Coordinates of C-alpha atoms and ligand atoms in Angstrom, one line a residue:
M1 CA -2.0 -233.3 -39.2
T2 CA -2.0 -229.6 -40.3
T3 CA -1.6 -229.4 -44.1
R4 CA 0.0 -226.3 -45.7
R5 CA -3.4 -225.4 -47.1
V6 CA -5.1 -225.6 -43.8
F7 CA -2.3 -223.6 -42.2
L8 CA -2.6 -220.8 -44.9
G9 CA -6.3 -220.8 -44.4
E10 CA -5.9 -220.3 -40.7
V11 CA -3.5 -217.3 -41.3
A12 CA -5.9 -215.7 -43.8
G13 CA -8.8 -216.2 -41.4
A14 CA -6.8 -214.7 -38.5
M15 CA -5.8 -211.6 -40.7
A16 CA -9.4 -211.0 -41.7
V17 CA -10.6 -211.3 -38.1
G18 CA -7.8 -209.0 -36.9
A19 CA -8.6 -206.3 -39.5
V20 CA -12.2 -205.9 -38.5
G21 CA -11.2 -206.1 -34.8
L22 CA -9.7 -202.6 -34.9
R23 CA -13.1 -200.9 -34.5
A24 CA -13.6 -201.5 -30.8
N25 CA -10.4 -202.0 -29.0
A26 CA -9.8 -202.8 -25.3
G27 CA -6.2 -201.9 -25.7
G28 CA -7.2 -198.3 -26.6
L29 CA -9.2 -198.1 -23.4
G30 CA -6.2 -199.4 -21.5
R31 CA -4.1 -196.5 -22.9
E32 CA -6.8 -194.0 -21.9
L33 CA -7.0 -195.4 -18.4
A34 CA -3.2 -195.5 -18.0
G35 CA -3.3 -191.7 -17.9
F36 CA -4.9 -191.8 -14.4
S37 CA -3.2 -192.5 -11.2
G38 CA -4.3 -193.2 -7.6
T39 CA -5.1 -196.0 -5.2
P40 CA -8.2 -198.1 -6.0
G41 CA -10.1 -196.2 -3.4
E42 CA -9.2 -192.9 -5.0
L43 CA -9.9 -194.1 -8.5
A44 CA -13.3 -195.4 -7.3
R45 CA -14.3 -191.8 -6.6
D46 CA -12.7 -190.3 -9.8
E47 CA -15.7 -190.0 -12.2
A48 CA -13.4 -189.1 -15.1
Y49 CA -11.7 -192.6 -14.8
W50 CA -15.1 -194.3 -15.3
V51 CA -16.3 -192.3 -18.3
P52 CA -14.4 -194.3 -20.9
I53 CA -15.4 -197.5 -19.2
Q54 CA -19.1 -196.5 -19.2
R55 CA -18.7 -195.8 -23.0
A56 CA -17.2 -199.2 -23.6
F57 CA -20.7 -200.7 -23.2
T58 CA -23.6 -200.1 -25.6
V59 CA -26.4 -200.2 -23.0
D60 CA -29.6 -198.3 -23.5
R61 CA -29.4 -195.4 -21.1
S62 CA -33.2 -195.0 -21.1
I63 CA -33.1 -198.1 -18.8
V64 CA -31.2 -198.3 -15.5
N65 CA -29.9 -201.9 -15.1
L66 CA -29.3 -202.7 -11.4
N67 CA -29.5 -206.4 -12.0
N68 CA -26.1 -207.0 -13.4
G69 CA -25.7 -210.0 -11.1
G70 CA -28.3 -211.7 -13.2
C71 CA -26.0 -211.5 -16.1
S72 CA -24.0 -208.7 -17.6
P73 CA -24.2 -207.1 -21.0
A74 CA -20.9 -207.6 -22.9
P75 CA -18.8 -204.5 -23.9
L76 CA -18.7 -203.5 -27.5
V77 CA -15.3 -205.0 -28.0
A78 CA -16.6 -208.4 -27.0
Q79 CA -19.8 -208.1 -29.0
E80 CA -17.9 -207.3 -32.1
A81 CA -15.4 -210.1 -31.6
Q82 CA -18.3 -212.6 -31.0
K83 CA -20.0 -211.5 -34.2
R84 CA -16.9 -211.8 -36.4
H85 CA -16.1 -215.2 -35.0
L86 CA -19.6 -216.3 -35.9
D87 CA -19.2 -214.7 -39.3
F88 CA -16.0 -216.6 -39.8
M89 CA -17.6 -219.8 -38.9
N90 CA -20.5 -219.3 -41.3
Q91 CA -18.4 -217.9 -44.2
N92 CA -16.1 -221.0 -44.1
P93 CA -17.1 -224.7 -44.0
P94 CA -17.9 -225.0 -40.3
P95 CA -16.0 -228.3 -39.9
F96 CA -12.9 -226.4 -40.9
A97 CA -13.7 -223.1 -39.2
L98 CA -14.8 -224.7 -35.9
W99 CA -12.5 -227.6 -35.5
Q100 CA -9.4 -226.6 -37.4
V101 CA -9.3 -223.0 -36.4
Q102 CA -11.6 -221.8 -33.6
E103 CA -11.3 -224.8 -31.3
K104 CA -7.5 -224.4 -31.5
R105 CA -7.7 -220.7 -30.8
A106 CA -9.8 -221.4 -27.7
E107 CA -6.5 -222.8 -26.2
G108 CA -5.3 -219.2 -26.2
V109 CA -8.3 -218.1 -24.2
R110 CA -7.7 -221.0 -21.7
A111 CA -4.1 -220.0 -21.3
R112 CA -4.9 -216.3 -20.7
L113 CA -7.6 -217.1 -18.1
A114 CA -5.2 -219.5 -16.4
R115 CA -2.5 -216.8 -16.2
Q116 CA -4.9 -214.2 -15.0
F117 CA -6.4 -216.4 -12.2
A118 CA -3.0 -218.0 -11.3
V119 CA -3.7 -221.7 -12.1
S120 CA -2.5 -224.0 -14.8
A121 CA -4.3 -224.0 -18.2
E122 CA -4.4 -227.8 -17.7
E123 CA -6.8 -227.2 -14.8
L124 CA -9.4 -225.0 -16.6
A125 CA -12.3 -226.3 -18.6
L126 CA -14.3 -223.7 -20.7
T127 CA -17.9 -224.3 -20.0
R128 CA -21.2 -222.6 -21.1
N129 CA -22.0 -221.2 -17.6
A130 CA -21.6 -221.9 -13.9
S131 CA -24.5 -224.4 -13.9
E132 CA -22.7 -226.6 -16.3
G133 CA -19.4 -226.6 -14.3
L134 CA -21.3 -227.1 -11.1
Q135 CA -23.4 -230.0 -12.4
I136 CA -20.3 -231.7 -13.7
L137 CA -19.0 -231.6 -10.2
Q138 CA -22.3 -232.4 -8.5
F139 CA -23.0 -235.5 -10.7
G140 CA -19.3 -236.3 -11.1
F141 CA -18.8 -238.2 -7.8
D142 CA -20.3 -241.6 -7.2
L143 CA -22.6 -241.5 -4.1
E144 CA -24.5 -244.2 -2.4
A145 CA -27.9 -244.2 -0.6
G146 CA -27.4 -242.6 2.8
D147 CA -24.4 -240.6 1.8
E148 CA -24.7 -237.0 2.9
V149 CA -24.1 -233.7 1.0
L150 CA -23.7 -230.5 3.0
C151 CA -24.8 -227.1 1.9
T152 CA -26.9 -224.2 3.2
T153 CA -30.4 -222.9 2.6
H154 CA -28.8 -220.0 0.7
D155 CA -27.2 -221.9 -2.1
Y156 CA -28.5 -221.5 -5.7
P157 CA -31.9 -223.3 -6.4
R158 CA -30.5 -225.1 -9.5
M159 CA -27.6 -226.5 -7.5
L160 CA -29.9 -227.5 -4.7
N161 CA -32.3 -229.1 -7.2
T162 CA -29.4 -231.1 -8.7
F163 CA -28.7 -232.7 -5.3
K164 CA -32.4 -233.0 -4.6
Q165 CA -32.7 -235.0 -7.8
R166 CA -29.9 -237.3 -6.6
E167 CA -31.9 -237.6 -3.3
R168 CA -34.9 -238.8 -5.3
R169 CA -33.0 -241.0 -7.7
E170 CA -30.2 -242.4 -5.5
G171 CA -31.3 -241.9 -1.9
I172 CA -28.6 -239.5 -0.9
R173 CA -29.3 -237.0 1.8
L174 CA -29.0 -233.2 1.4
V175 CA -28.2 -231.5 4.7
Q176 CA -28.9 -227.7 4.6
M177 CA -27.6 -225.4 7.2
Q178 CA -28.8 -221.9 8.1
L179 CA -26.3 -219.1 7.5
A180 CA -26.3 -215.9 9.6
V181 CA -27.4 -212.8 7.7
P182 CA -25.0 -211.1 7.4
A183 CA -22.2 -213.5 8.4
E184 CA -19.3 -211.4 9.5
D185 CA -17.3 -214.0 11.5
E186 CA -15.4 -216.3 9.1
D187 CA -14.5 -218.8 11.8
E188 CA -18.1 -219.1 12.9
V189 CA -19.1 -219.9 9.3
V190 CA -16.4 -222.6 9.2
R191 CA -17.6 -224.0 12.5
L192 CA -21.1 -224.1 11.1
Y193 CA -19.9 -226.4 8.3
E194 CA -17.7 -228.4 10.5
S195 CA -20.5 -229.0 13.0
A196 CA -22.6 -230.6 10.3
I197 CA -20.0 -233.1 9.1
T198 CA -20.7 -236.7 10.0
D199 CA -19.1 -240.0 9.0
R200 CA -21.5 -240.1 6.0
T201 CA -20.6 -236.7 4.6
R202 CA -19.2 -237.2 1.1
L203 CA -19.4 -233.7 -0.5
I204 CA -19.7 -230.0 0.6
L205 CA -21.2 -227.4 -1.7
V206 CA -20.4 -223.8 -0.8
S207 CA -21.3 -220.5 -2.5
H208 CA -18.3 -218.1 -2.8
V209 CA -20.9 -215.3 -3.1
V210 CA -24.4 -216.0 -1.8
F211 CA -26.7 -215.0 -4.7
L212 CA -29.4 -213.7 -2.3
T213 CA -27.4 -211.3 -0.2
G214 CA -24.0 -210.9 -1.8
Q215 CA -22.4 -212.5 1.3
I216 CA -18.8 -213.6 0.6
L217 CA -18.1 -216.9 2.3
P218 CA -14.6 -218.0 3.5
V219 CA -14.2 -220.6 0.8
K220 CA -10.4 -220.9 1.3
K221 CA -11.0 -222.0 4.9
I222 CA -13.9 -224.2 4.0
A223 CA -11.8 -225.9 1.3
A224 CA -9.1 -226.5 4.0
L225 CA -11.7 -227.9 6.3
G226 CA -12.8 -230.3 3.5
R227 CA -9.2 -231.4 3.0
K228 CA -8.8 -232.0 6.7
H229 CA -11.8 -234.4 6.6
G230 CA -11.1 -235.9 3.2
I231 CA -14.3 -234.4 1.8
P232 CA -14.4 -232.7 -1.7
V233 CA -15.5 -229.1 -1.4
L234 CA -17.4 -227.9 -4.6
V235 CA -17.2 -224.1 -4.8
D236 CA -20.0 -222.3 -6.5
G237 CA -18.2 -219.1 -7.7
A238 CA -20.9 -218.0 -10.1
H239 CA -20.9 -214.5 -8.7
A240 CA -17.3 -214.2 -7.5
L241 CA -14.7 -214.4 -10.3
A242 CA -13.7 -210.9 -11.6
H243 CA -16.2 -209.3 -9.2
F244 CA -13.6 -208.7 -6.5
D245 CA -9.9 -209.1 -6.6
F246 CA -8.7 -212.6 -6.0
T247 CA -7.2 -215.5 -8.0
L248 CA -8.3 -219.1 -8.1
G249 CA -4.7 -220.1 -7.2
E250 CA -4.8 -218.2 -3.9
L251 CA -8.0 -220.0 -2.8
E252 CA -6.3 -223.4 -2.7
C253 CA -9.5 -225.2 -3.5
D254 CA -9.8 -228.3 -5.6
F255 CA -13.1 -227.7 -7.4
Y256 CA -14.5 -224.3 -8.5
A257 CA -17.1 -223.4 -11.1
T258 CA -18.1 -219.9 -12.2
S259 CA -19.9 -218.0 -14.9
L260 CA -17.9 -215.5 -17.0
H261 CA -21.1 -213.7 -18.3
K262 CA -21.6 -212.1 -14.9
W263 CA -18.6 -210.2 -13.6
L264 CA -16.0 -210.8 -16.3
F265 CA -18.5 -209.3 -18.8
A266 CA -17.9 -212.1 -21.3
P267 CA -20.6 -213.0 -23.8
I268 CA -23.6 -214.8 -22.5
G269 CA -23.0 -218.6 -22.5
T270 CA -19.5 -218.6 -21.0
G271 CA -18.2 -220.2 -17.8
L272 CA -15.1 -221.8 -16.3
L273 CA -14.6 -225.0 -14.4
Y274 CA -11.4 -225.3 -12.3
V275 CA -10.3 -228.8 -11.1
R276 CA -7.0 -229.3 -9.5
K277 CA -4.8 -231.4 -11.8
E278 CA -4.5 -234.4 -9.5
R279 CA -8.2 -234.5 -8.9
I280 CA -9.4 -234.5 -12.5
K281 CA -9.4 -238.2 -12.7
D282 CA -11.7 -238.4 -9.6
V283 CA -14.6 -236.6 -11.4
W284 CA -16.8 -238.2 -14.1
P285 CA -17.6 -235.8 -17.0
L286 CA -21.4 -235.1 -17.6
M287 CA -21.1 -236.2 -21.2
A288 CA -19.0 -239.3 -21.6
A289 CA -15.3 -239.1 -22.6
S290 CA -12.8 -241.8 -23.5
E291 CA -10.7 -243.5 -20.8
A292 CA -7.6 -242.0 -22.4
E293 CA -8.9 -238.5 -21.3
D294 CA -9.4 -239.5 -17.6
D295 CA -6.7 -237.0 -16.5
D296 CA -7.4 -234.4 -19.1
I297 CA -9.4 -231.2 -18.2
R298 CA -10.8 -231.2 -21.7
K299 CA -12.9 -234.3 -21.0
F300 CA -15.4 -231.9 -19.4
E301 CA -15.7 -230.0 -22.7
Q302 CA -16.8 -233.1 -24.7
I303 CA -20.3 -231.7 -25.3
G304 CA -20.7 -232.2 -29.0
T305 CA -20.9 -229.6 -31.7
H306 CA -21.3 -226.1 -30.4
P307 CA -20.2 -222.5 -31.4
E308 CA -16.8 -221.2 -30.3
A309 CA -17.6 -217.5 -31.0
Q310 CA -18.6 -216.6 -27.5
T311 CA -15.7 -218.6 -26.0
L312 CA -13.2 -216.8 -28.2
A313 CA -14.7 -213.4 -27.3
I314 CA -13.9 -214.0 -23.6
A315 CA -10.5 -212.8 -24.6
E316 CA -11.8 -209.3 -25.3
S317 CA -13.7 -209.1 -22.0
L318 CA -10.6 -210.3 -20.2
T319 CA -8.5 -207.5 -21.8
L320 CA -11.1 -205.0 -20.6
H321 CA -11.0 -206.4 -17.1
Q322 CA -7.3 -206.1 -17.1
A323 CA -7.4 -202.5 -18.4
I324 CA -9.8 -201.5 -15.6
G325 CA -7.7 -203.4 -13.0
A326 CA -9.3 -206.0 -10.6
A327 CA -8.6 -203.9 -7.5
N328 CA -10.0 -200.8 -9.1
K329 CA -13.1 -202.6 -10.2
E330 CA -13.7 -204.1 -6.7
A331 CA -13.3 -200.6 -5.1
R332 CA -15.7 -199.0 -7.6
L333 CA -18.3 -201.7 -7.2
A334 CA -18.2 -201.4 -3.4
Y335 CA -18.3 -197.6 -3.7
L336 CA -21.5 -197.7 -5.9
R337 CA -23.1 -200.1 -3.4
D338 CA -22.3 -197.8 -0.5
R339 CA -23.6 -194.8 -2.3
W340 CA -27.1 -196.2 -2.5
A341 CA -27.0 -198.3 0.7
D342 CA -25.8 -195.4 2.9
R343 CA -28.4 -193.1 1.5
L344 CA -31.3 -195.5 2.0
L345 CA -30.1 -196.5 5.5
A346 CA -30.7 -192.9 6.6
D347 CA -34.3 -194.1 7.0
D348 CA -34.4 -196.4 10.1
R349 CA -37.1 -198.6 8.4
V350 CA -34.6 -199.8 5.8
R351 CA -32.7 -203.0 6.5
L352 CA -29.6 -204.0 4.7
Y353 CA -29.1 -207.8 4.6
T354 CA -25.5 -207.4 3.3
S355 CA -22.3 -206.6 5.2
Q356 CA -20.6 -203.4 4.2
K357 CA -17.4 -204.5 5.8
P358 CA -14.5 -205.1 3.4
G359 CA -14.1 -208.8 2.4
F360 CA -17.7 -209.8 3.3
A361 CA -19.5 -208.4 0.2
C362 CA -18.9 -206.3 -2.8
C363 CA -21.4 -205.1 -5.4
L364 CA -24.3 -207.4 -4.8
A365 CA -26.5 -206.2 -1.9
T366 CA -30.0 -206.7 -0.7
F367 CA -32.3 -204.4 1.3
G368 CA -35.8 -204.5 2.7
V369 CA -38.1 -201.9 4.3
D370 CA -40.0 -202.9 7.5
G371 CA -43.6 -203.7 6.8
M372 CA -43.5 -202.9 3.1
D373 CA -44.1 -205.1 0.0
M374 CA -40.8 -205.2 -1.8
G375 CA -42.4 -206.9 -4.8
A376 CA -44.5 -203.8 -5.2
L377 CA -41.4 -201.6 -5.1
R378 CA -39.7 -203.7 -7.7
G379 CA -42.8 -203.3 -9.9
L380 CA -42.9 -199.6 -9.4
L381 CA -39.2 -199.2 -10.2
W382 CA -39.5 -201.1 -13.4
N383 CA -43.0 -200.3 -14.7
Q384 CA -42.8 -196.6 -14.0
H385 CA -39.1 -195.7 -14.0
R386 CA -37.5 -198.4 -16.1
I387 CA -35.1 -199.3 -13.3
L388 CA -34.4 -203.0 -13.2
T389 CA -33.8 -204.8 -9.9
T390 CA -34.8 -208.2 -8.7
T391 CA -36.6 -209.4 -5.6
V392 CA -35.3 -212.2 -3.4
G393 CA -36.7 -214.1 -0.5
F394 CA -34.7 -216.1 2.0
P395 CA -34.8 -217.6 5.5
T396 CA -32.9 -215.9 8.4
A397 CA -32.7 -216.7 12.1
D398 CA -35.6 -214.3 12.6
G399 CA -37.8 -215.8 9.9
D400 CA -38.3 -215.4 6.2
V401 CA -37.6 -212.1 4.7
S402 CA -37.9 -210.6 1.2
G403 CA -35.8 -207.9 -0.2
I404 CA -34.6 -206.2 -3.4
R405 CA -31.2 -207.2 -4.7
V406 CA -29.3 -204.4 -6.3
S407 CA -26.3 -204.9 -8.5
P408 CA -24.9 -202.0 -10.5
S409 CA -21.8 -202.4 -12.7
V410 CA -18.7 -200.5 -13.9
Y411 CA -20.8 -198.8 -16.5
T412 CA -23.4 -197.5 -14.0
T413 CA -23.3 -193.7 -13.5
L414 CA -23.8 -191.9 -10.2
E415 CA -26.9 -190.3 -11.6
E416 CA -28.4 -193.7 -12.2
I417 CA -27.8 -194.7 -8.6
D418 CA -29.2 -191.4 -7.3
R419 CA -32.4 -191.8 -9.5
F420 CA -32.9 -195.2 -8.0
C421 CA -32.5 -193.8 -4.4
E422 CA -35.0 -191.0 -5.2
V423 CA -37.7 -193.4 -6.3
V424 CA -37.2 -195.6 -3.3
E425 CA -37.3 -192.6 -0.9
E426 CA -40.5 -191.2 -2.5
W427 CA -42.1 -194.6 -2.3
I428 CA -41.3 -195.0 1.4
A429 CA -42.5 -191.5 2.1
S430 CA -45.8 -191.9 0.3
S431 CA -46.6 -195.3 1.9
Ligands
PLP501 C1 -24.9 -218.8 -6.8 C2 -25.2 -219.1 -8.2 N1 -24.8 -220.3 -8.7 C3 -25.1 -220.7 -9.9 C4 -25.8 -219.8 -10.8 C5 -26.0 -220.3 -12.2 O1 -25.3 -219.5 -13.1 P1 -25.6 -219.6 -14.6 O2 -27.0 -219.4 -14.9 O3 -24.7 -218.6 -15.2 O4 -25.2 -221.0 -14.9 C6 -26.2 -218.6 -10.3 C7 -26.9 -217.7 -11.2 O5 -27.2 -216.6 -10.9 C8 -25.9 -218.2 -9.0 O6 -26.3 -217.0 -8.5

């Protein structure tokens, strides 16, 4: 029960937190951006619109970060919020600060995320990352020896290893299909999944965005396919949420896990697990919860003592995301991709393993150069030019390929993109 003293303590804490919070303010940015008008496509090309957004981050501009897909830096407003929430926890007895104040405030974060992504707050668990949400789902269904789980060779290694461990431990069978690169026919992708379904198929894992190529998969259709066959579809949305403009509600899927420290720009160590209300009871939590919580989404958050600072600071990143506008963000990220991709594609030795068609990819894209060592290019970019990218290797119908995955962000400048292109062009020319 909340005593008067506890309540007053909460109010005092809230006031202290609020006062410091005026230094970096996503609302101020919102007012600045509201002065601009135009369609998302027009704003994507309006550099003045992106200047205050670039300034909202504290990134070291002596480095060009083109691996924002790995995880994103948080904007100043979220960094400051996280620090003051940590200070509050340490300045007060943590059992009070954490459990009486901050855990309760996290409900506000849950409610705002639910509203933004058009689902009920009672369907969202706040996790530490996509891996946690996905493993809750991947371990949360009872499977027997011989049961099959369907996925592709392009799913994330940790998620594949999770099922491979169940193979070794419980004798299940992981069936991996080969996706086209790029896959620009949604119905063909759905047919690929359907063709692999057998009477032993118990689960389907599908990446909303393939981490290797940025390929967006038709998860709404695959979730519908799963429903038709009575098979739960677990969506790995690590790279999708807040990257391009969609809501969880419109996907009509039952199980979806994502990171928030990638494209929502929330502090590192934040993620979200969505489970449709009527399916919550069907999934065992990773850490045990009481039977009374069977239907409660919070059973997935029973992980023992942990900080709430990063969870609370999600709210600031969400406000920034709203100020930018999801559609504007999507258009800008695709514009930045096309700026480097179109330029490099002028050389006919360059291969883009990512679709540039709307709806099939957004910011994350991968390229290779015929006959050239992409690892060497990555090393050159970083060691000599302090431009960070990542190399990826993956199977295609024509054999294994390796490429460099490029992922700028809303704070990336056109000059940074152009410097990257110049280094790649000079490297190709000199090889
Ligand atoms: C497709 C995919 N799934 C899951 C993950 C795991 O995300 P996290 O490390 O945030 O848990 C990643 C990370 O990049 C990913 O790309």
